[in-house]
């Protein structure tokens, strides 16, 4: 079905940060399947691990113990403050699990009959019905009303507005089950969370026994230069979701929780495919390779180089670039109001052999594989500069 406005581009193979189309043209990939292909394309280690797994077992069912899933849950918990993990297949599904967990928390811990979940304006949490309701962007709701009940929105990073909404919701007793936030807003325009705002939200959630849930679907699994975006904020959630980068291109999502809020009991939630041996092998390999290749430190180094070069580019084109913002290898080039739109720059970049993706009408998102290197960044900047000029 025509759910996507697609580019007339057919990608047929890839290697590392490079993609090749059906006409034999090469593209430097600064999209990575939208923050998915952590290790780049056709990574030999991931390929070998998956081939081996295919020769062993692909899928059984969560009716049985799955050693790959247990190992992956342990790997995630060891690298975060979480104690237990639920596995599914996508970001939206991980957020659905978080929303159900939040409601159960509201009922059982706070004794709320009709619990509310507070989310931010300009957020993005996915396209299934509850996840899209959580998404604080009316354009995604249009045509799909009625939305799921029990969501309220506040402006991101706005402490006073958050305090006011919380006070209003709690005026006649407990009503709020959870606050769901991206540590950095991705799709909404690459807007990093403000640590002071997040600390205050954490404090208020603690006071009221409200769950603080982070959507780490885009920034999680190393993209920020830390395992999780919340480690950059210095604020720990009660639960967080991940998906995009976790399987390096194999679909897998997860909800990780602290034991105190591990409210699901047998029968409460389920997924047929979630956490099958094949998908878990992919994620285990991605995590092991991030460590073996020291990609967290590498992302930090690449961030410094990329941001320096983007700021330099901005200083040479002040009429076209208004700002540069982001964390690690999730960077947004904010275009000025008078120049070309993000869609126009992305299209022009494609003609220059560079793949980029918009994050809203005025922000060009740079989300390459984490294995991108210094020499690729130089090419990226050159091609982006040409695109900025030709898009006008
Ligand atoms: C992409 C994204 C989602 C949705 O993930 P899907 O796998 O497309 O369902 C949710 N939250 C954030 C922050 C995302 O970037």
GROMACS .gro file of C-alpha atoms and ligand atoms in nm:
model
  407
    1UNK     CA    1   0.000   0.000   0.000
    2UNK     CA    2   0.114   0.355  -0.059
    3UNK     CA    3   0.206   0.433   0.300
    4UNK     CA    4   0.538   0.590   0.202
    5UNK     CA    5   0.625   0.872  -0.035
    6UNK     CA    6   0.920   0.684  -0.181
    7UNK     CA    7   1.225   0.817  -0.363
    8UNK     CA    8   1.283   0.671  -0.709
    9UNK     CA    9   1.588   0.488  -0.577
   10UNK     CA   10   1.639   0.113  -0.564
   11UNK     CA   11   1.923   0.003  -0.336
   12UNK     CA   12   2.047  -0.344  -0.414
   13UNK     CA   13   2.357  -0.399  -0.201
   14UNK     CA   14   2.584  -0.242   0.053
   15UNK     CA   15   2.917  -0.268   0.232
   16UNK     CA   16   2.995  -0.075   0.549
   17UNK     CA   17   2.873   0.284   0.504
   18UNK     CA   18   2.829   0.246   0.126
   19UNK     CA   19   2.517   0.152  -0.071
   20UNK     CA   20   2.482   0.069  -0.441
   21UNK     CA   21   2.165   0.122  -0.645
   22UNK     CA   22   2.027  -0.080  -0.937
   23UNK     CA   23   2.206   0.156  -1.181
   24UNK     CA   24   2.542   0.086  -1.014
   25UNK     CA   25   2.562   0.430  -0.847
   26UNK     CA   26   2.728   0.449  -0.503
   27UNK     CA   27   2.590   0.637  -0.204
   28UNK     CA   28   2.744   0.730   0.127
   29UNK     CA   29   2.478   0.621   0.376
   30UNK     CA   30   2.409   0.878   0.649
   31UNK     CA   31   2.064   0.726   0.713
   32UNK     CA   32   2.152   0.366   0.812
   33UNK     CA   33   1.793   0.258   0.749
   34UNK     CA   34   1.696   0.536   0.996
   35UNK     CA   35   1.937   0.462   1.279
   36UNK     CA   36   1.910   0.085   1.231
   37UNK     CA   37   2.226  -0.046   1.062
   38UNK     CA   38   2.456   0.001   1.361
   39UNK     CA   39   2.745  -0.199   1.211
   40UNK     CA   40   2.685  -0.079   0.855
   41UNK     CA   41   2.576  -0.300   0.566
   42UNK     CA   42   2.662  -0.670   0.525
   43UNK     CA   43   2.902  -0.665   0.818
   44UNK     CA   44   3.108  -0.986   0.799
   45UNK     CA   45   3.088  -1.064   1.172
   46UNK     CA   46   2.710  -1.016   1.187
   47UNK     CA   47   2.671  -1.215   0.866
   48UNK     CA   48   2.872  -1.508   1.001
   49UNK     CA   49   2.688  -1.507   1.335
   50UNK     CA   50   2.349  -1.505   1.162
   51UNK     CA   51   2.446  -1.777   0.913
   52UNK     CA   52   2.559  -1.992   1.203
   53UNK     CA   53   2.233  -1.926   1.387
   54UNK     CA   54   2.031  -2.015   1.076
   55UNK     CA   55   2.207  -2.350   1.072
   56UNK     CA   56   2.103  -2.407   1.432
   57UNK     CA   57   1.760  -2.260   1.507
   58UNK     CA   58   1.554  -1.961   1.395
   59UNK     CA   59   1.236  -1.968   1.597
   60UNK     CA   60   1.065  -2.171   1.862
   61UNK     CA   61   0.822  -1.987   2.087
   62UNK     CA   62   0.824  -1.803   2.415
   63UNK     CA   63   0.648  -2.112   2.549
   64UNK     CA   64   1.003  -2.243   2.596
   65UNK     CA   65   1.328  -2.113   2.737
   66UNK     CA   66   1.543  -1.940   2.473
   67UNK     CA   67   1.911  -1.922   2.572
   68UNK     CA   68   1.991  -1.648   2.316
   69UNK     CA   69   1.707  -1.437   2.463
   70UNK     CA   70   1.825  -1.491   2.820
   71UNK     CA   71   2.181  -1.396   2.721
   72UNK     CA   72   2.055  -1.082   2.545
   73UNK     CA   73   1.842  -0.978   2.842
   74UNK     CA   74   2.148  -1.021   3.065
   75UNK     CA   75   2.362  -0.816   2.822
   76UNK     CA   76   2.109  -0.531   2.825
   77UNK     CA   77   2.071  -0.536   3.204
   78UNK     CA   78   2.448  -0.546   3.262
   79UNK     CA   79   2.485  -0.230   3.050
   80UNK     CA   80   2.198  -0.037   3.212
   81UNK     CA   81   2.016  -0.012   3.542
   82UNK     CA   82   1.746  -0.254   3.424
   83UNK     CA   83   1.667  -0.590   3.583
   84UNK     CA   84   1.429  -0.753   3.332
   85UNK     CA   85   1.347  -0.729   2.962
   86UNK     CA   86   1.044  -0.797   2.742
   87UNK     CA   87   1.121  -0.861   2.373
   88UNK     CA   88   0.915  -0.769   2.069
   89UNK     CA   89   0.985  -0.669   1.710
   90UNK     CA   90   0.974  -0.292   1.670
   91UNK     CA   91   0.984   0.044   1.843
   92UNK     CA   92   0.609   0.095   1.839
   93UNK     CA   93   0.557  -0.248   1.994
   94UNK     CA   94   0.814  -0.178   2.264
   95UNK     CA   95   0.628   0.144   2.348
   96UNK     CA   96   0.294  -0.042   2.349
   97UNK     CA   97   0.443  -0.276   2.609
   98UNK     CA   98   0.561   0.028   2.809
   99UNK     CA   99   0.215   0.186   2.789
  100UNK     CA  100   0.050  -0.133   2.915
  101UNK     CA  101   0.308  -0.154   3.194
  102UNK     CA  102   0.235   0.210   3.284
  103UNK     CA  103  -0.137   0.146   3.306
  104UNK     CA  104  -0.084  -0.160   3.523
  105UNK     CA  105   0.143   0.049   3.745
  106UNK     CA  106  -0.130   0.314   3.767
  107UNK     CA  107  -0.391   0.059   3.870
  108UNK     CA  108  -0.187  -0.153   4.108
  109UNK     CA  109   0.061   0.089   4.267
  110UNK     CA  110  -0.127   0.420   4.259
  111UNK     CA  111  -0.482   0.283   4.274
  112UNK     CA  112  -0.596   0.487   3.972
  113UNK     CA  113  -0.907   0.378   3.788
  114UNK     CA  114  -0.839   0.573   3.466
  115UNK     CA  115  -0.464   0.636   3.457
  116UNK     CA  116  -0.307   0.909   3.243
  117UNK     CA  117   0.026   0.907   3.061
  118UNK     CA  118   0.203   1.238   2.999
  119UNK     CA  119   0.409   1.277   2.682
  120UNK     CA  120   0.584   1.564   2.504
  121UNK     CA  121   0.477   1.774   2.211
  122UNK     CA  122   0.680   1.702   1.893
  123UNK     CA  123   0.758   1.355   2.028
  124UNK     CA  124   0.756   1.039   1.819
  125UNK     CA  125   0.668   0.700   1.965
  126UNK     CA  126   0.549   0.497   1.664
  127UNK     CA  127   0.241   0.435   1.452
  128UNK     CA  128   0.031   0.170   1.627
  129UNK     CA  129  -0.277   0.317   1.789
  130UNK     CA  130  -0.154   0.375   2.144
  131UNK     CA  131   0.200   0.467   2.032
  132UNK     CA  132   0.067   0.718   1.780
  133UNK     CA  133  -0.161   0.864   2.048
  134UNK     CA  134   0.146   0.900   2.271
  135UNK     CA  135   0.313   1.081   1.980
  136UNK     CA  136   0.253   1.451   2.047
  137UNK     CA  137   0.210   1.552   1.683
  138UNK     CA  138  -0.150   1.614   1.564
  139UNK     CA  139  -0.053   1.546   1.200
  140UNK     CA  140  -0.009   1.178   1.286
  141UNK     CA  141  -0.351   1.160   1.454
  142UNK     CA  142  -0.547   1.313   1.169
  143UNK     CA  143  -0.785   1.068   1.005
  144UNK     CA  144  -0.743   0.803   1.276
  145UNK     CA  145  -0.963   0.942   1.552
  146UNK     CA  146  -1.083   0.847   1.804
  147UNK     CA  147  -0.739   0.824   1.962
  148UNK     CA  148  -0.668   0.604   2.264
  149UNK     CA  149  -0.780   0.779   2.581
  150UNK     CA  150  -0.556   0.869   2.870
  151UNK     CA  151  -0.279   1.081   2.715
  152UNK     CA  152  -0.189   1.445   2.791
  153UNK     CA  153   0.085   1.653   2.629
  154UNK     CA  154   0.329   1.923   2.741
  155UNK     CA  155   0.608   2.115   2.564
  156UNK     CA  156   0.939   1.925   2.571
  157UNK     CA  157   1.214   2.060   2.802
  158UNK     CA  158   0.964   2.305   2.962
  159UNK     CA  159   0.981   2.251   3.337
  160UNK     CA  160   0.712   2.507   3.429
  161UNK     CA  161   0.465   2.365   3.175
  162UNK     CA  162   0.531   2.011   3.297
  163UNK     CA  163   0.481   2.110   3.661
  164UNK     CA  164   0.157   2.289   3.573
  165UNK     CA  165   0.017   1.993   3.376
  166UNK     CA  166   0.111   1.747   3.649
  167UNK     CA  167  -0.050   1.966   3.918
  168UNK     CA  168  -0.365   1.999   3.707
  169UNK     CA  169  -0.389   1.622   3.645
  170UNK     CA  170  -0.325   1.537   4.011
  171UNK     CA  171  -0.550   1.811   4.155
  172UNK     CA  172  -0.820   1.571   4.272
  173UNK     CA  173  -0.593   1.282   4.369
  174UNK     CA  174  -0.374   1.035   4.182
  175UNK     CA  175  -0.434   1.031   3.803
  176UNK     CA  176  -0.093   1.004   3.636
  177UNK     CA  177   0.064   0.659   3.585
  178UNK     CA  178   0.368   0.754   3.382
  179UNK     CA  179   0.568   1.012   3.193
  180UNK     CA  180   0.701   0.888   2.858
  181UNK     CA  181   0.989   1.087   2.705
  182UNK     CA  182   1.260   1.058   2.444
  183UNK     CA  183   1.599   1.153   2.599
  184UNK     CA  184   1.657   1.333   2.267
  185UNK     CA  185   1.370   1.394   2.028
  186UNK     CA  186   1.467   1.234   1.696
  187UNK     CA  187   1.189   1.251   1.442
  188UNK     CA  188   1.057   1.574   1.599
  189UNK     CA  189   1.367   1.767   1.492
  190UNK     CA  190   1.674   1.626   1.676
  191UNK     CA  191   1.620   1.815   2.002
  192UNK     CA  192   1.844   1.703   2.290
  193UNK     CA  193   1.684   1.673   2.633
  194UNK     CA  194   1.776   1.937   2.889
  195UNK     CA  195   1.936   1.762   3.190
  196UNK     CA  196   1.785   2.014   3.438
  197UNK     CA  197   1.436   1.950   3.297
  198UNK     CA  198   1.483   1.572   3.312
  199UNK     CA  199   1.617   1.589   3.670
  200UNK     CA  200   1.306   1.781   3.777
  201UNK     CA  201   1.076   1.531   3.602
  202UNK     CA  202   1.261   1.247   3.777
  203UNK     CA  203   1.218   1.421   4.114
  204UNK     CA  204   0.843   1.476   4.065
  205UNK     CA  205   0.791   1.119   3.940
  206UNK     CA  206   0.967   0.990   4.253
  207UNK     CA  207   0.750   1.207   4.478
  208UNK     CA  208   0.428   1.072   4.326
  209UNK     CA  209   0.534   0.712   4.245
  210UNK     CA  210   0.485   0.793   3.879
  211UNK     CA  211   0.680   0.581   3.628
  212UNK     CA  212   0.943   0.762   3.426
  213UNK     CA  213   0.977   0.579   3.095
  214UNK     CA  214   1.229   0.670   2.826
  215UNK     CA  215   1.180   0.594   2.459
  216UNK     CA  216   1.534   0.507   2.348
  217UNK     CA  217   1.420   0.352   2.021
  218UNK     CA  218   1.636   0.587   1.813
  219UNK     CA  219   1.919   0.698   2.044
  220UNK     CA  220   1.969   0.372   2.238
  221UNK     CA  221   2.236   0.105   2.173
  222UNK     CA  222   2.538   0.330   2.137
  223UNK     CA  223   2.425   0.602   1.899
  224UNK     CA  224   2.478   0.876   2.161
  225UNK     CA  225   2.832   0.762   2.235
  226UNK     CA  226   2.698   0.598   2.553
  227UNK     CA  227   2.497   0.278   2.563
  228UNK     CA  228   2.181   0.477   2.635
  229UNK     CA  229   2.076   0.836   2.582
  230UNK     CA  230   1.974   0.861   2.946
  231UNK     CA  231   2.338   0.805   3.047
  232UNK     CA  232   2.412   1.131   2.866
  233UNK     CA  233   2.138   1.305   3.061
  234UNK     CA  234   2.251   1.158   3.391
  235UNK     CA  235   1.891   1.063   3.474
  236UNK     CA  236   1.783   0.703   3.522
  237UNK     CA  237   1.440   0.587   3.407
  238UNK     CA  238   1.223   0.318   3.568
  239UNK     CA  239   1.183   0.159   3.228
  240UNK     CA  240   1.305   0.226   2.875
  241UNK     CA  241   1.242   0.100   2.525
  242UNK     CA  242   1.482   0.028   2.240
  243UNK     CA  243   1.456  -0.111   1.888
  244UNK     CA  244   1.610   0.056   1.581
  245UNK     CA  245   1.983  -0.006   1.630
  246UNK     CA  246   1.952  -0.315   1.848
  247UNK     CA  247   1.951  -0.585   1.578
  248UNK     CA  248   2.173  -0.407   1.324
  249UNK     CA  249   1.899  -0.451   1.061
  250UNK     CA  250   1.719  -0.756   1.198
  251UNK     CA  251   1.384  -0.649   1.351
  252UNK     CA  252   1.385  -0.658   1.731
  253UNK     CA  253   1.249  -0.429   2.001
  254UNK     CA  254   1.260  -0.443   2.378
  255UNK     CA  255   1.126  -0.293   2.697
  256UNK     CA  256   1.376  -0.296   2.985
  257UNK     CA  257   1.252  -0.238   3.342
  258UNK     CA  258   1.376  -0.209   3.697
  259UNK     CA  259   1.263  -0.494   3.923
  260UNK     CA  260   1.048  -0.255   4.132
  261UNK     CA  261   0.822  -0.194   3.829
  262UNK     CA  262   0.840  -0.543   3.678
  263UNK     CA  263   0.460  -0.568   3.694
  264UNK     CA  264   0.390  -0.814   3.412
  265UNK     CA  265   0.276  -1.162   3.515
  266UNK     CA  266   0.230  -1.468   3.289
  267UNK     CA  267  -0.053  -1.386   3.047
  268UNK     CA  268  -0.028  -1.007   3.080
  269UNK     CA  269   0.161  -0.948   2.758
  270UNK     CA  270   0.306  -1.155   2.475
  271UNK     CA  271   0.462  -1.163   2.131
  272UNK     CA  272   0.488  -1.462   1.897
  273UNK     CA  273   0.809  -1.353   1.728
  274UNK     CA  274   0.949  -1.140   2.011
  275UNK     CA  275   1.298  -1.239   2.117
  276UNK     CA  276   1.336  -1.539   1.889
  277UNK     CA  277   1.681  -1.702   1.864
  278UNK     CA  278   1.763  -1.542   1.527
  279UNK     CA  279   1.678  -1.182   1.626
  280UNK     CA  280   1.849  -1.223   1.964
  281UNK     CA  281   2.162  -1.359   1.797
  282UNK     CA  282   2.170  -1.044   1.583
  283UNK     CA  283   2.138  -0.816   1.888
  284UNK     CA  284   2.393  -1.015   2.091
  285UNK     CA  285   2.638  -0.981   1.803
  286UNK     CA  286   2.571  -0.606   1.768
  287UNK     CA  287   2.637  -0.555   2.141
  288UNK     CA  288   2.951  -0.771   2.135
  289UNK     CA  289   3.086  -0.590   1.828
  290UNK     CA  290   3.017  -0.244   1.977
  291UNK     CA  291   3.244  -0.353   2.262
  292UNK     CA  292   3.505  -0.542   2.063
  293UNK     CA  293   3.550  -0.248   1.822
  294UNK     CA  294   3.518   0.010   2.102
  295UNK     CA  295   3.244   0.186   1.910
  296UNK     CA  296   3.121   0.397   2.203
  297UNK     CA  297   3.453   0.582   2.217
  298UNK     CA  298   3.461   0.587   1.838
  299UNK     CA  299   3.115   0.750   1.825
  300UNK     CA  300   3.235   1.015   2.072
  301UNK     CA  301   3.538   1.088   1.851
  302UNK     CA  302   3.324   1.095   1.535
  303UNK     CA  303   3.077   1.328   1.709
  304UNK     CA  304   3.353   1.580   1.781
  305UNK     CA  305   3.479   1.568   1.422
  306UNK     CA  306   3.133   1.578   1.265
  307UNK     CA  307   3.007   1.863   1.482
  308UNK     CA  308   3.325   2.067   1.419
  309UNK     CA  309   3.292   2.017   1.045
  310UNK     CA  310   2.917   2.093   1.049
  311UNK     CA  311   2.976   2.413   1.248
  312UNK     CA  312   3.248   2.510   1.002
  313UNK     CA  313   3.003   2.443   0.717
  314UNK     CA  314   2.741   2.653   0.896
  315UNK     CA  315   2.986   2.942   0.929
  316UNK     CA  316   3.050   2.928   0.553
  317UNK     CA  317   2.675   2.918   0.476
  318UNK     CA  318   2.509   3.132   0.743
  319UNK     CA  319   2.213   3.198   0.511
  320UNK     CA  320   2.141   2.828   0.479
  321UNK     CA  321   2.227   2.666   0.814
  322UNK     CA  322   2.078   2.813   1.133
  323UNK     CA  323   2.213   2.563   1.389
  324UNK     CA  324   2.366   2.221   1.445
  325UNK     CA  325   2.244   2.005   1.732
  326UNK     CA  326   2.237   1.645   1.848
  327UNK     CA  327   2.420   1.373   2.037
  328UNK     CA  328   2.680   1.134   1.903
  329UNK     CA  329   2.589   1.011   1.557
  330UNK     CA  330   2.239   1.155   1.570
  331UNK     CA  331   2.295   1.509   1.447
  332UNK     CA  332   2.050   1.760   1.307
  333UNK     CA  333   2.141   2.036   1.066
  334UNK     CA  334   1.881   2.306   1.127
  335UNK     CA  335   1.815   2.493   0.803
  336UNK     CA  336   1.738   2.863   0.801
  337UNK     CA  337   1.382   2.970   0.718
  338UNK     CA  338   1.482   3.146   0.398
  339UNK     CA  339   1.685   2.870   0.228
  340UNK     CA  340   1.583   2.529   0.091
  341UNK     CA  341   1.371   2.289   0.296
  342UNK     CA  342   1.504   1.965   0.446
  343UNK     CA  343   1.324   1.765   0.176
  344UNK     CA  344   1.496   1.971  -0.095
  345UNK     CA  345   1.841   1.927   0.061
  346UNK     CA  346   1.785   1.551   0.101
  347UNK     CA  347   1.688   1.526  -0.266
  348UNK     CA  348   1.987   1.732  -0.379
  349UNK     CA  349   2.219   1.522  -0.160
  350UNK     CA  350   2.092   1.206  -0.325
  351UNK     CA  351   2.205   1.343  -0.660
  352UNK     CA  352   2.549   1.402  -0.501
  353UNK     CA  353   2.569   1.042  -0.376
  354UNK     CA  354   2.476   1.107  -0.014
  355UNK     CA  355   2.174   0.965   0.168
  356UNK     CA  356   2.017   1.184   0.438
  357UNK     CA  357   1.674   1.193   0.602
  358UNK     CA  358   1.466   1.490   0.717
  359UNK     CA  359   1.352   1.528   1.079
  360UNK     CA  360   1.064   1.769   1.023
  361UNK     CA  361   1.046   2.039   0.754
  362UNK     CA  362   1.362   2.232   0.851
  363UNK     CA  363   1.603   1.975   0.995
  364UNK     CA  364   1.830   1.741   0.800
  365UNK     CA  365   1.916   1.436   1.010
  366UNK     CA  366   2.257   1.268   0.995
  367UNK     CA  367   2.234   0.916   1.140
  368UNK     CA  368   2.509   0.705   0.980
  369UNK     CA  369   2.619   0.357   1.082
  370UNK     CA  370   2.833   0.375   1.399
  371UNK     CA  371   3.129   0.237   1.200
  372UNK     CA  372   3.158   0.555   0.990
  373UNK     CA  373   3.516   0.686   0.981
  374UNK     CA  374   3.700   1.016   0.952
  375UNK     CA  375   3.751   0.988   0.574
  376UNK     CA  376   3.378   0.925   0.524
  377UNK     CA  377   3.291   1.233   0.729
  378UNK     CA  378   3.504   1.448   0.498
  379UNK     CA  379   3.311   1.311   0.197
  380UNK     CA  380   2.982   1.360   0.380
  381UNK     CA  381   3.055   1.728   0.446
  382UNK     CA  382   3.171   1.789   0.085
  383UNK     CA  383   2.859   1.630  -0.058
  384UNK     CA  384   2.631   1.804   0.191
  385UNK     CA  385   2.786   2.139   0.097
  386UNK     CA  386   2.725   2.074  -0.274
  387UNK     CA  387   2.365   1.974  -0.193
  388UNK     CA  388   2.307   2.289   0.012
  389UNK     CA  389   2.422   2.500  -0.282
  390UNK     CA  390   2.241   2.310  -0.557
  391UNK     CA  391   1.916   2.285  -0.359
  392UNK     CA  392   1.878   2.665  -0.371
  393LIG     C1  393   1.132   0.506   1.506
  393LIG     C2  394   1.086   0.537   1.641
  393LIG     C3  395   0.977   0.469   1.699
  393LIG     C4  396   0.896   0.369   1.621
  393LIG     O1  397   0.969   0.255   1.589
  393LIG     P1  398   0.910   0.149   1.482
  393LIG     O2  399   1.011   0.038   1.485
  393LIG     O3  400   0.903   0.220   1.351
  393LIG     O4  401   0.778   0.108   1.530
  393LIG     C5  402   0.944   0.498   1.829
  393LIG     N1  403   1.012   0.588   1.901
  393LIG     C6  404   1.117   0.655   1.849
  393LIG     C7  405   1.190   0.753   1.935
  393LIG     C8  406   1.157   0.634   1.718
  393LIG     O5  407   1.259   0.703   1.666
   0.00000   0.00000   0.00000
